Coordinates of C-alpha atoms and ligand atoms in Angstrom, one line a residue:
M1 CA -122.8 -109.6 45.8
T2 CA -120.6 -109.4 49.0
L3 CA -123.1 -110.7 51.5
V4 CA -122.7 -108.3 54.9
T5 CA -123.4 -110.0 58.1
P6 CA -121.9 -109.0 60.9
E7 CA -118.4 -110.8 60.7
T8 CA -117.2 -109.0 57.4
P9 CA -114.0 -107.1 57.5
K10 CA -115.1 -103.5 57.0
H11 CA -113.1 -103.1 53.1
K12 CA -115.8 -105.2 51.7
K13 CA -118.8 -103.0 52.6
S14 CA -116.4 -99.7 50.9
K15 CA -117.3 -98.9 47.3
A16 CA -114.3 -98.6 44.4
L17 CA -114.5 -95.3 42.5
K18 CA -116.2 -94.8 39.7
P19 CA -115.4 -94.1 36.6
G20 CA -114.4 -90.8 36.2
A21 CA -114.4 -89.8 39.8
R22 CA -112.2 -87.7 41.1
P23 CA -109.2 -89.8 43.1
P24 CA -108.1 -89.3 46.3
A25 CA -105.0 -88.7 45.9
K26 CA -105.9 -85.6 43.2
E27 CA -104.4 -85.2 40.2
L28 CA -101.6 -86.9 41.6
C29 CA -102.8 -90.4 41.4
S30 CA -100.4 -92.5 39.7
E31 CA -103.5 -95.1 39.0
C32 CA -102.0 -98.3 40.7
G33 CA -105.7 -99.6 40.8
L34 CA -106.1 -99.9 43.9
C35 CA -109.2 -97.6 44.1
D36 CA -110.7 -99.4 41.5
T37 CA -112.1 -101.5 44.6
Y38 CA -113.2 -101.3 48.2
Y39 CA -109.8 -101.5 49.4
I40 CA -110.3 -98.0 49.1
H41 CA -110.7 -98.5 52.5
Y42 CA -108.4 -97.8 53.5
V43 CA -106.2 -95.5 51.0
K44 CA -105.6 -92.9 53.3
E45 CA -102.7 -95.6 54.8
A46 CA -101.6 -96.9 52.2
C47 CA -101.3 -94.5 49.3
A48 CA -97.9 -93.4 48.4
F49 CA -99.0 -90.6 47.5
L50 CA -101.1 -89.7 50.3
N51 CA -99.6 -91.3 52.6
Q52 CA -94.9 -92.0 52.5
Q53 CA -94.3 -94.7 54.6
F54 CA -90.6 -96.2 54.2
D55 CA -89.0 -97.0 57.2
K56 CA -92.6 -99.6 57.9
L57 CA -93.6 -101.0 55.3
E58 CA -89.1 -101.9 55.2
E59 CA -88.8 -103.3 58.2
G60 CA -92.9 -105.4 57.9
T61 CA -91.6 -106.7 54.5
H62 CA -87.4 -107.2 54.9
G63 CA -87.6 -106.9 58.8
R64 CA -85.1 -104.7 58.9
R65 CA -84.7 -99.8 57.3
R66 CA -82.4 -99.8 55.0
E67 CA -79.1 -98.4 56.3
L68 CA -79.0 -95.3 55.3
E69 CA -74.5 -94.8 56.6
N70 CA -74.6 -97.9 53.7
P71 CA -73.5 -96.1 50.8
E72 CA -74.9 -99.7 48.4
E73 CA -78.2 -99.8 50.8
L74 CA -78.6 -96.2 50.0
Y75 CA -79.3 -95.9 46.7
F76 CA -80.8 -98.8 45.9
G77 CA -83.2 -100.2 49.2
V78 CA -83.0 -103.3 52.0
H79 CA -80.8 -106.3 49.4
Q80 CA -78.6 -109.3 50.5
D81 CA -77.4 -109.6 46.9
M82 CA -76.7 -107.7 43.8
M83 CA -76.2 -109.3 40.7
A84 CA -76.5 -109.3 36.0
A85 CA -77.9 -111.8 34.6
R86 CA -79.6 -112.8 31.2
K87 CA -81.8 -115.7 29.9
Q88 CA -79.1 -118.0 28.2
Q89 CA -82.3 -119.0 26.0
P90 CA -84.2 -115.4 25.7
I91 CA -88.0 -115.8 25.5
P92 CA -88.9 -113.7 22.8
G93 CA -91.2 -110.9 22.3
A94 CA -89.8 -110.0 26.5
Q95 CA -88.7 -106.8 27.3
W96 CA -85.0 -108.0 28.2
T97 CA -84.1 -111.7 28.4
G98 CA -87.9 -112.7 29.6
I99 CA -87.1 -113.4 33.2
V100 CA -89.8 -112.0 35.0
S101 CA -92.1 -114.5 32.8
S102 CA -89.7 -117.1 33.8
I103 CA -90.2 -116.8 37.2
A104 CA -93.9 -116.0 37.4
C105 CA -93.8 -119.8 34.5
A106 CA -91.3 -121.4 36.8
M107 CA -93.8 -120.1 40.7
L108 CA -96.9 -121.7 38.6
E109 CA -95.0 -124.4 37.0
K110 CA -93.8 -126.1 40.6
G111 CA -97.1 -124.5 42.8
L112 CA -95.2 -122.3 44.3
V113 CA -98.4 -120.0 43.9
E114 CA -102.3 -120.5 42.5
G115 CA -102.2 -117.2 40.4
V116 CA -99.9 -114.5 39.7
V117 CA -100.7 -110.3 39.1
C118 CA -99.7 -109.9 35.2
V119 CA -100.5 -107.0 32.9
Q120 CA -101.7 -107.9 29.7
N121 CA -102.7 -105.4 26.6
T122 CA -105.7 -104.9 25.6
P123 CA -107.2 -106.1 22.4
E124 CA -107.3 -103.2 20.6
D125 CA -104.0 -101.4 21.6
R126 CA -100.6 -102.6 21.7
F127 CA -99.6 -100.4 25.0
G128 CA -102.8 -100.5 26.3
P129 CA -102.3 -101.9 29.9
M130 CA -104.8 -104.5 31.1
P131 CA -104.6 -105.9 34.4
V132 CA -105.4 -109.9 35.1
L133 CA -104.6 -112.4 37.2
A134 CA -102.7 -115.6 35.8
R135 CA -103.8 -118.8 36.1
T136 CA -101.7 -120.8 33.9
P137 CA -98.2 -119.9 32.0
E138 CA -99.6 -119.0 28.9
E139 CA -101.6 -116.0 30.6
V140 CA -98.6 -114.9 32.3
L141 CA -96.3 -114.8 28.2
A142 CA -99.8 -113.3 27.4
A143 CA -98.2 -109.9 30.0
R144 CA -95.0 -110.2 28.7
V145 CA -92.8 -106.7 27.9
N146 CA -93.2 -103.5 29.2
K147 CA -97.0 -102.0 29.0
P148 CA -94.6 -98.5 28.7
T149 CA -98.2 -96.4 31.0
L150 CA -99.8 -95.7 34.1
S151 CA -101.7 -99.6 34.2
P152 CA -103.7 -100.4 37.2
N153 CA -102.6 -103.9 39.0
L154 CA -104.2 -103.5 42.4
S155 CA -107.1 -103.5 40.3
V156 CA -108.1 -107.2 40.2
L157 CA -106.7 -107.0 44.4
E158 CA -111.2 -108.2 44.8
T159 CA -111.2 -110.8 42.3
V160 CA -108.3 -112.1 44.3
E161 CA -109.5 -112.1 47.2
R162 CA -113.3 -113.9 45.7
S163 CA -110.9 -116.4 44.5
G164 CA -110.1 -117.9 47.7
L165 CA -106.8 -118.1 46.1
K166 CA -103.7 -118.3 49.5
R167 CA -100.7 -118.3 47.3
L168 CA -100.2 -115.7 45.0
L169 CA -97.0 -113.8 43.1
V170 CA -98.0 -109.5 42.3
I171 CA -95.4 -108.3 39.7
G172 CA -95.4 -104.7 39.8
V173 CA -93.7 -101.1 39.7
G174 CA -93.3 -99.1 43.1
C175 CA -96.4 -97.1 44.0
Q176 CA -98.2 -100.5 43.3
I177 CA -96.2 -102.0 45.4
Q178 CA -95.8 -99.6 48.0
A179 CA -99.9 -99.7 48.1
L180 CA -99.8 -103.6 47.8
R181 CA -97.6 -103.9 50.6
A182 CA -99.6 -101.2 52.7
V183 CA -103.2 -104.0 52.4
E184 CA -101.4 -107.0 52.5
K185 CA -102.6 -108.4 55.8
H186 CA -106.1 -107.8 54.6
L187 CA -106.5 -109.6 51.5
G188 CA -106.6 -113.5 53.8
L189 CA -103.2 -114.3 51.5
E190 CA -101.9 -117.3 53.8
K191 CA -98.7 -116.6 51.0
L192 CA -97.7 -113.6 48.4
Y193 CA -93.9 -113.0 46.5
V194 CA -93.1 -109.6 45.3
L195 CA -91.5 -109.5 41.7
G196 CA -91.0 -105.7 40.9
T197 CA -89.3 -103.8 38.0
P198 CA -87.6 -100.6 39.4
C199 CA -89.1 -97.9 36.8
V200 CA -89.2 -94.2 36.3
D201 CA -90.9 -91.2 33.6
N202 CA -94.4 -93.1 33.5
V203 CA -97.1 -91.4 31.8
S204 CA -101.1 -92.0 30.6
R205 CA -101.7 -93.3 27.6
A206 CA -102.2 -90.0 25.9
G207 CA -98.5 -89.1 27.4
L208 CA -97.2 -91.6 25.5
Q209 CA -98.8 -91.2 22.0
K210 CA -97.4 -87.7 22.4
F211 CA -93.9 -88.9 23.6
L212 CA -93.7 -91.1 20.9
E213 CA -94.8 -88.4 18.3
T214 CA -92.2 -86.3 19.3
T215 CA -89.0 -88.6 19.5
S216 CA -89.7 -91.1 17.1
S217 CA -89.4 -91.0 13.5
S218 CA -92.6 -93.6 12.9
P219 CA -94.0 -93.2 16.4
D220 CA -96.8 -95.8 15.2
T221 CA -95.0 -98.9 14.6
V222 CA -93.1 -99.0 18.0
V223 CA -93.4 -102.3 19.8
H224 CA -90.7 -101.8 22.5
Y225 CA -88.5 -98.9 23.8
E226 CA -86.2 -98.4 26.9
F227 CA -83.4 -95.6 27.9
M228 CA -80.8 -97.9 27.3
Q229 CA -77.7 -97.4 29.3
D230 CA -75.6 -96.7 25.9
F231 CA -77.4 -92.2 27.2
R232 CA -80.4 -93.1 23.9
I233 CA -83.3 -94.5 23.8
H234 CA -83.3 -97.8 21.3
F235 CA -87.5 -97.8 19.7
K236 CA -87.6 -100.9 18.3
H237 CA -90.3 -101.1 15.5
K238 CA -93.2 -103.8 13.6
D239 CA -89.9 -104.6 10.9
G240 CA -87.7 -105.7 13.7
S241 CA -85.2 -102.2 13.1
I242 CA -83.9 -100.5 15.2
E243 CA -84.1 -96.6 15.8
K244 CA -81.7 -94.7 18.6
V245 CA -82.2 -91.6 20.1
P246 CA -79.9 -89.5 21.9
F247 CA -81.4 -88.4 25.9
F248 CA -78.9 -85.3 25.3
G249 CA -81.1 -84.7 21.9
L250 CA -85.0 -85.2 23.6
N251 CA -87.1 -81.8 23.1
T252 CA -87.4 -81.9 26.7
K253 CA -89.6 -78.6 26.6
E254 CA -92.1 -80.8 25.0
L255 CA -91.6 -83.5 26.6
K256 CA -92.4 -81.0 30.1
D257 CA -95.2 -82.6 30.8
V258 CA -95.3 -85.4 29.1
F259 CA -94.2 -87.5 33.2
A260 CA -97.2 -88.4 35.3
P261 CA -97.1 -85.7 37.7
S262 CA -97.8 -89.5 39.9
C263 CA -93.7 -89.5 38.5
L264 CA -92.2 -86.2 38.7
S265 CA -92.7 -86.8 42.7
C266 CA -91.7 -90.5 43.0
F267 CA -88.8 -91.6 45.0
D268 CA -89.6 -95.8 44.7
Y269 CA -87.1 -96.0 41.5
V270 CA -85.6 -98.9 43.1
N271 CA -88.6 -100.8 44.0
G272 CA -87.8 -101.2 47.8
L273 CA -90.1 -103.2 48.9
A274 CA -91.0 -106.3 46.0
D275 CA -88.8 -109.1 47.8
L276 CA -87.0 -109.8 44.4
V277 CA -86.6 -106.5 41.5
V278 CA -85.6 -107.5 37.7
G279 CA -84.2 -103.8 36.0
Y280 CA -82.0 -102.6 33.7
M281 CA -79.6 -100.0 34.9
G282 CA -77.1 -101.6 36.8
A283 CA -75.9 -104.1 34.8
P284 CA -73.1 -104.1 31.8
F285 CA -75.3 -103.5 28.6
R286 CA -77.4 -105.8 27.4
W287 CA -77.5 -107.6 30.7
Q288 CA -80.5 -107.5 33.4
W289 CA -79.7 -106.3 37.6
L290 CA -81.6 -108.1 39.9
V291 CA -81.6 -107.2 43.3
V292 CA -82.2 -110.1 46.0
R293 CA -84.1 -108.3 48.8
N294 CA -84.8 -111.3 51.0
Q295 CA -85.0 -115.1 51.4
T296 CA -88.4 -114.8 49.7
G297 CA -86.6 -113.4 46.4
Q298 CA -83.7 -115.6 46.6
E299 CA -86.9 -118.5 46.6
M300 CA -88.3 -116.5 43.5
L301 CA -84.8 -116.9 41.8
D302 CA -83.3 -120.0 43.0
L303 CA -86.2 -121.6 40.7
V304 CA -84.4 -119.7 37.0
R305 CA -81.3 -119.7 38.4
D306 CA -80.1 -123.0 35.9
Q307 CA -81.5 -121.2 32.7
L308 CA -79.8 -117.6 33.6
E309 CA -75.6 -116.9 32.7
V310 CA -75.1 -114.7 35.5
Q311 CA -71.7 -111.7 36.2
P312 CA -71.0 -110.0 39.6
V313 CA -72.5 -106.2 39.4
M314 CA -69.5 -103.9 38.0
S315 CA -69.2 -100.1 39.0
R316 CA -66.8 -97.5 36.8
G317 CA -66.9 -93.8 35.8
D318 CA -68.1 -91.0 38.3
R319 CA -71.4 -89.8 37.8
R320 CA -71.2 -86.8 39.7
Q321 CA -70.3 -83.7 37.3
A322 CA -72.8 -85.4 34.0
V323 CA -75.5 -84.8 37.1
Q324 CA -74.2 -81.5 38.6
Q325 CA -74.1 -80.0 35.0
S326 CA -78.2 -81.7 33.2
I327 CA -80.1 -80.0 36.2
P328 CA -80.1 -76.8 35.1
A329 CA -80.6 -77.9 31.0
Y330 CA -83.7 -80.8 32.6
D331 CA -84.7 -77.4 34.4
K332 CA -85.1 -75.1 32.4
G333 CA -86.4 -77.5 29.8
V334 CA -83.5 -76.9 27.2
T335 CA -83.2 -79.2 24.3
L336 CA -79.6 -79.2 22.5
P337 CA -79.5 -79.4 18.4
M338 CA -79.5 -83.8 16.9
W339 CA -75.8 -83.0 16.0
A340 CA -74.6 -81.7 19.2
A341 CA -76.7 -84.0 21.3
K342 CA -75.1 -87.1 19.5
L343 CA -71.4 -85.7 20.6
M344 CA -72.6 -86.0 24.1
G345 CA -73.8 -88.9 24.0
V346 CA -71.0 -90.6 22.4
V347 CA -68.1 -88.5 24.5
I348 CA -70.2 -89.7 27.6
E349 CA -70.6 -93.1 26.5
K350 CA -66.9 -93.3 26.1
I351 CA -65.9 -92.2 29.5
G352 CA -69.0 -92.3 31.4
P353 CA -70.7 -94.1 34.3
R354 CA -70.9 -97.6 33.6
G355 CA -73.1 -99.7 35.7
L356 CA -74.2 -100.0 39.5
E357 CA -72.2 -96.1 38.6
Y358 CA -75.3 -95.5 35.6
A359 CA -77.3 -96.6 37.7
R360 CA -77.0 -94.1 40.9
F361 CA -76.5 -91.8 38.0
S362 CA -80.1 -91.9 37.0
I363 CA -81.4 -92.1 40.8
D364 CA -79.4 -88.6 41.5
S365 CA -80.5 -87.0 38.3
H366 CA -84.3 -88.1 38.4
F367 CA -84.5 -88.0 42.6
V368 CA -83.3 -84.2 41.5
R369 CA -86.0 -83.4 39.2
N370 CA -88.5 -84.7 41.3
Y371 CA -87.2 -82.8 44.7
L372 CA -87.8 -79.7 42.0
Y373 CA -91.3 -81.0 41.2
V374 CA -92.3 -81.1 44.6
K375 CA -90.5 -78.7 46.3
R376 CA -91.9 -75.9 43.0
N377 CA -95.5 -77.6 43.1
Y378 CA -96.7 -79.1 46.4
A379 CA -94.2 -77.2 49.0
Q380 CA -96.1 -78.0 51.9
K381 CA -95.6 -82.1 51.6
L382 CA -92.2 -81.9 50.6
A383 CA -90.7 -82.8 54.8
A384 CA -93.2 -85.7 55.1
H385 CA -93.4 -86.5 51.4
V386 CA -89.6 -87.4 49.9
P387 CA -88.2 -90.2 52.0
E388 CA -84.9 -89.5 53.5
F389 CA -83.2 -91.8 51.4
A390 CA -84.3 -89.2 48.9
K391 CA -82.7 -86.6 50.7
R392 CA -79.6 -87.9 51.2
I393 CA -79.2 -88.2 47.7
V394 CA -80.2 -84.6 46.3
A395 CA -77.8 -83.4 49.3
Q396 CA -75.0 -84.1 47.0
Y397 CA -75.7 -81.4 44.3
K398 CA -76.6 -77.4 44.6
L399 CA -79.8 -76.9 43.4
P400 CA -80.9 -73.4 41.6
D401 CA -83.6 -72.1 43.8
Ligands
LIG501 P1 -90.8 -109.4 30.7 O1 -91.0 -110.7 30.8 O2 -91.1 -109.1 29.2 O3 -92.4 -108.9 32.0 C1 -92.3 -107.7 32.1 C2 -93.3 -108.2 33.0 O4 -93.4 -106.5 33.2 C3 -94.7 -108.1 32.6 O5 -94.6 -109.2 33.5 C4 -95.8 -107.5 32.6 O6 -96.9 -108.1 33.6 C5 -94.8 -105.9 33.5 N1 -95.6 -105.1 33.1 C6 -95.8 -104.5 32.4 N2 -95.8 -103.1 32.2 C7 -95.9 -102.9 32.7 C8 -96.8 -102.0 34.0 N3 -96.8 -100.6 32.8 N4 -97.0 -101.7 35.2 C9 -96.0 -102.3 35.9 N5 -96.0 -103.7 35.9 C10 -95.6 -104.0 33.8 N6 -85.8 -101.2 34.6 C11 -84.7 -100.0 35.0 O7 -83.8 -100.8 35.6 N7 -84.9 -98.8 34.3 C12 -86.2 -98.4 34.5 O8 -86.0 -97.0 34.8 C13 -86.9 -99.0 34.4 N8 -88.3 -98.7 33.7 C14 -89.2 -99.1 34.2 C15 -90.6 -98.2 33.7 C16 -91.8 -99.1 33.5 C17 -93.1 -98.8 33.4 C18 -91.8 -100.9 33.5 C19 -92.8 -101.2 33.3 C20 -91.0 -101.2 33.7 C21 -89.3 -100.8 33.8 N9 -88.2 -101.3 34.4 C22 -86.8 -100.2 34.4 C23 -87.7 -102.3 34.4 C24 -87.6 -102.9 32.9 O9 -87.8 -102.1 31.5 C25 -88.2 -104.8 32.2 O10 -88.8 -105.0 32.1 C26 -87.5 -105.4 33.3 O11 -86.0 -105.9 33.4 C27 -88.0 -106.6 33.5 O12 -87.8 -107.7 32.1 P2 -87.7 -109.1 31.6 O13 -87.2 -109.4 29.9 O14 -87.6 -110.0 32.7 O15 -89.7 -109.1 31.1
LIG502 FE1 -105.6 -94.5 44.7 FE2 -103.3 -95.4 43.9 FE3 -104.2 -93.1 43.1 FE4 -103.4 -93.6 45.1 S1 -102.9 -93.7 43.3 S2 -105.3 -91.9 44.9 S3 -104.3 -95.6 46.3 S4 -105.5 -95.4 43.2

């Protein structure tokens, strides 16, 4: 129990949201976990869905805003370096080659941090998120692989403060990191490191079940999946087999309601406020994509640099026509017959966007869809909620009413 004195910070007198209570962002809540702690005190300012404040948070984190006239920063945010990389010896069972887990382990081993916020799975469910404050490399490794659902990572922030820990690494997706950056100054830390991943189209645990049942031939044996740069979803099953389903064959009508409303109104695909971002979509097939946003991110990367194979980022093709043509399909929930979807997948794979252009393809498609979603469902929020960089990206396309 917290002993309340006149010096006690205001937030410590606030009460976390009761289980099942309606969150401040209502149906737009991404369950980032902030409201499960007394930091709910700052929710009006901190919540990514109540207060869009990229400019201020970018300045506070990186010392400057992204340059909107610089085409790479417009898309990928503030950065000082970008590359494709993969571990020479991948970590078995990681989402990709395990660069995220390796950096977190190295930070603990070298004493840069005393704890890592990451997300393991619950004992009863391989995809059930269980955020933890990991204190050992073994606990970090137990968090490897995506839990492809909304995850309340920030729910452990009270534990962090109570533990008296001063140097912390947080691993998380964009909405979690936006709220984290907004309350960073209240955490009592000497140093916060943020290792982000891109994130898009996330779902609740129930939504994930529907997605698996609608899309995979064996939903109960899926242990891992990814929307790959070859325009197919790769499902990995328990027995090690890989099932590939073309994006264009997805049952978009059935799946329209699966994605969380928070994710349908998110414009932070590339996790603009992390120090270092590790994804895959800007890299060639089978490589990971690294975006170093600032010196802190560089310091983190340097710890594992000798474990990596690295190559420069590349970009090929022109996404624009494919994005424009896919807008009505997204919008009306059209499903192509499987034979046509496979054919389209093969054609696009041969001539389609690659590397950074694939990342732009994905950003454009999702920003357009999300812009239309906010416009139709939260028209009064549109002007303030959509950041300027996203407005410029969407403005390249002809949109339906
Ligand atoms: P690993 O070493 O396997 O570590 C994975 C880390 O992710 C763990 O530390 C764990 O704590 C954390 N994590 C797992 N689930 C969650 C969660 N739900 N919320 C927050 N943190 C979590 N990359 C792209 O380029 N494009 C995308 O569209 C994209 N979508 C993503 C969607 C989600 C929900 C997530 C979690 C990640 C997404 N990524 C995306 C990132 C990518 O899939 C890999 O996670 C990343 O490249 C790291 O791979 P790795 O092998 O280094 O990670
Ligand atoms: Fe609270 Fe996070 Fe939900 Fe916003 S998204 S209401 S900060 S739990």
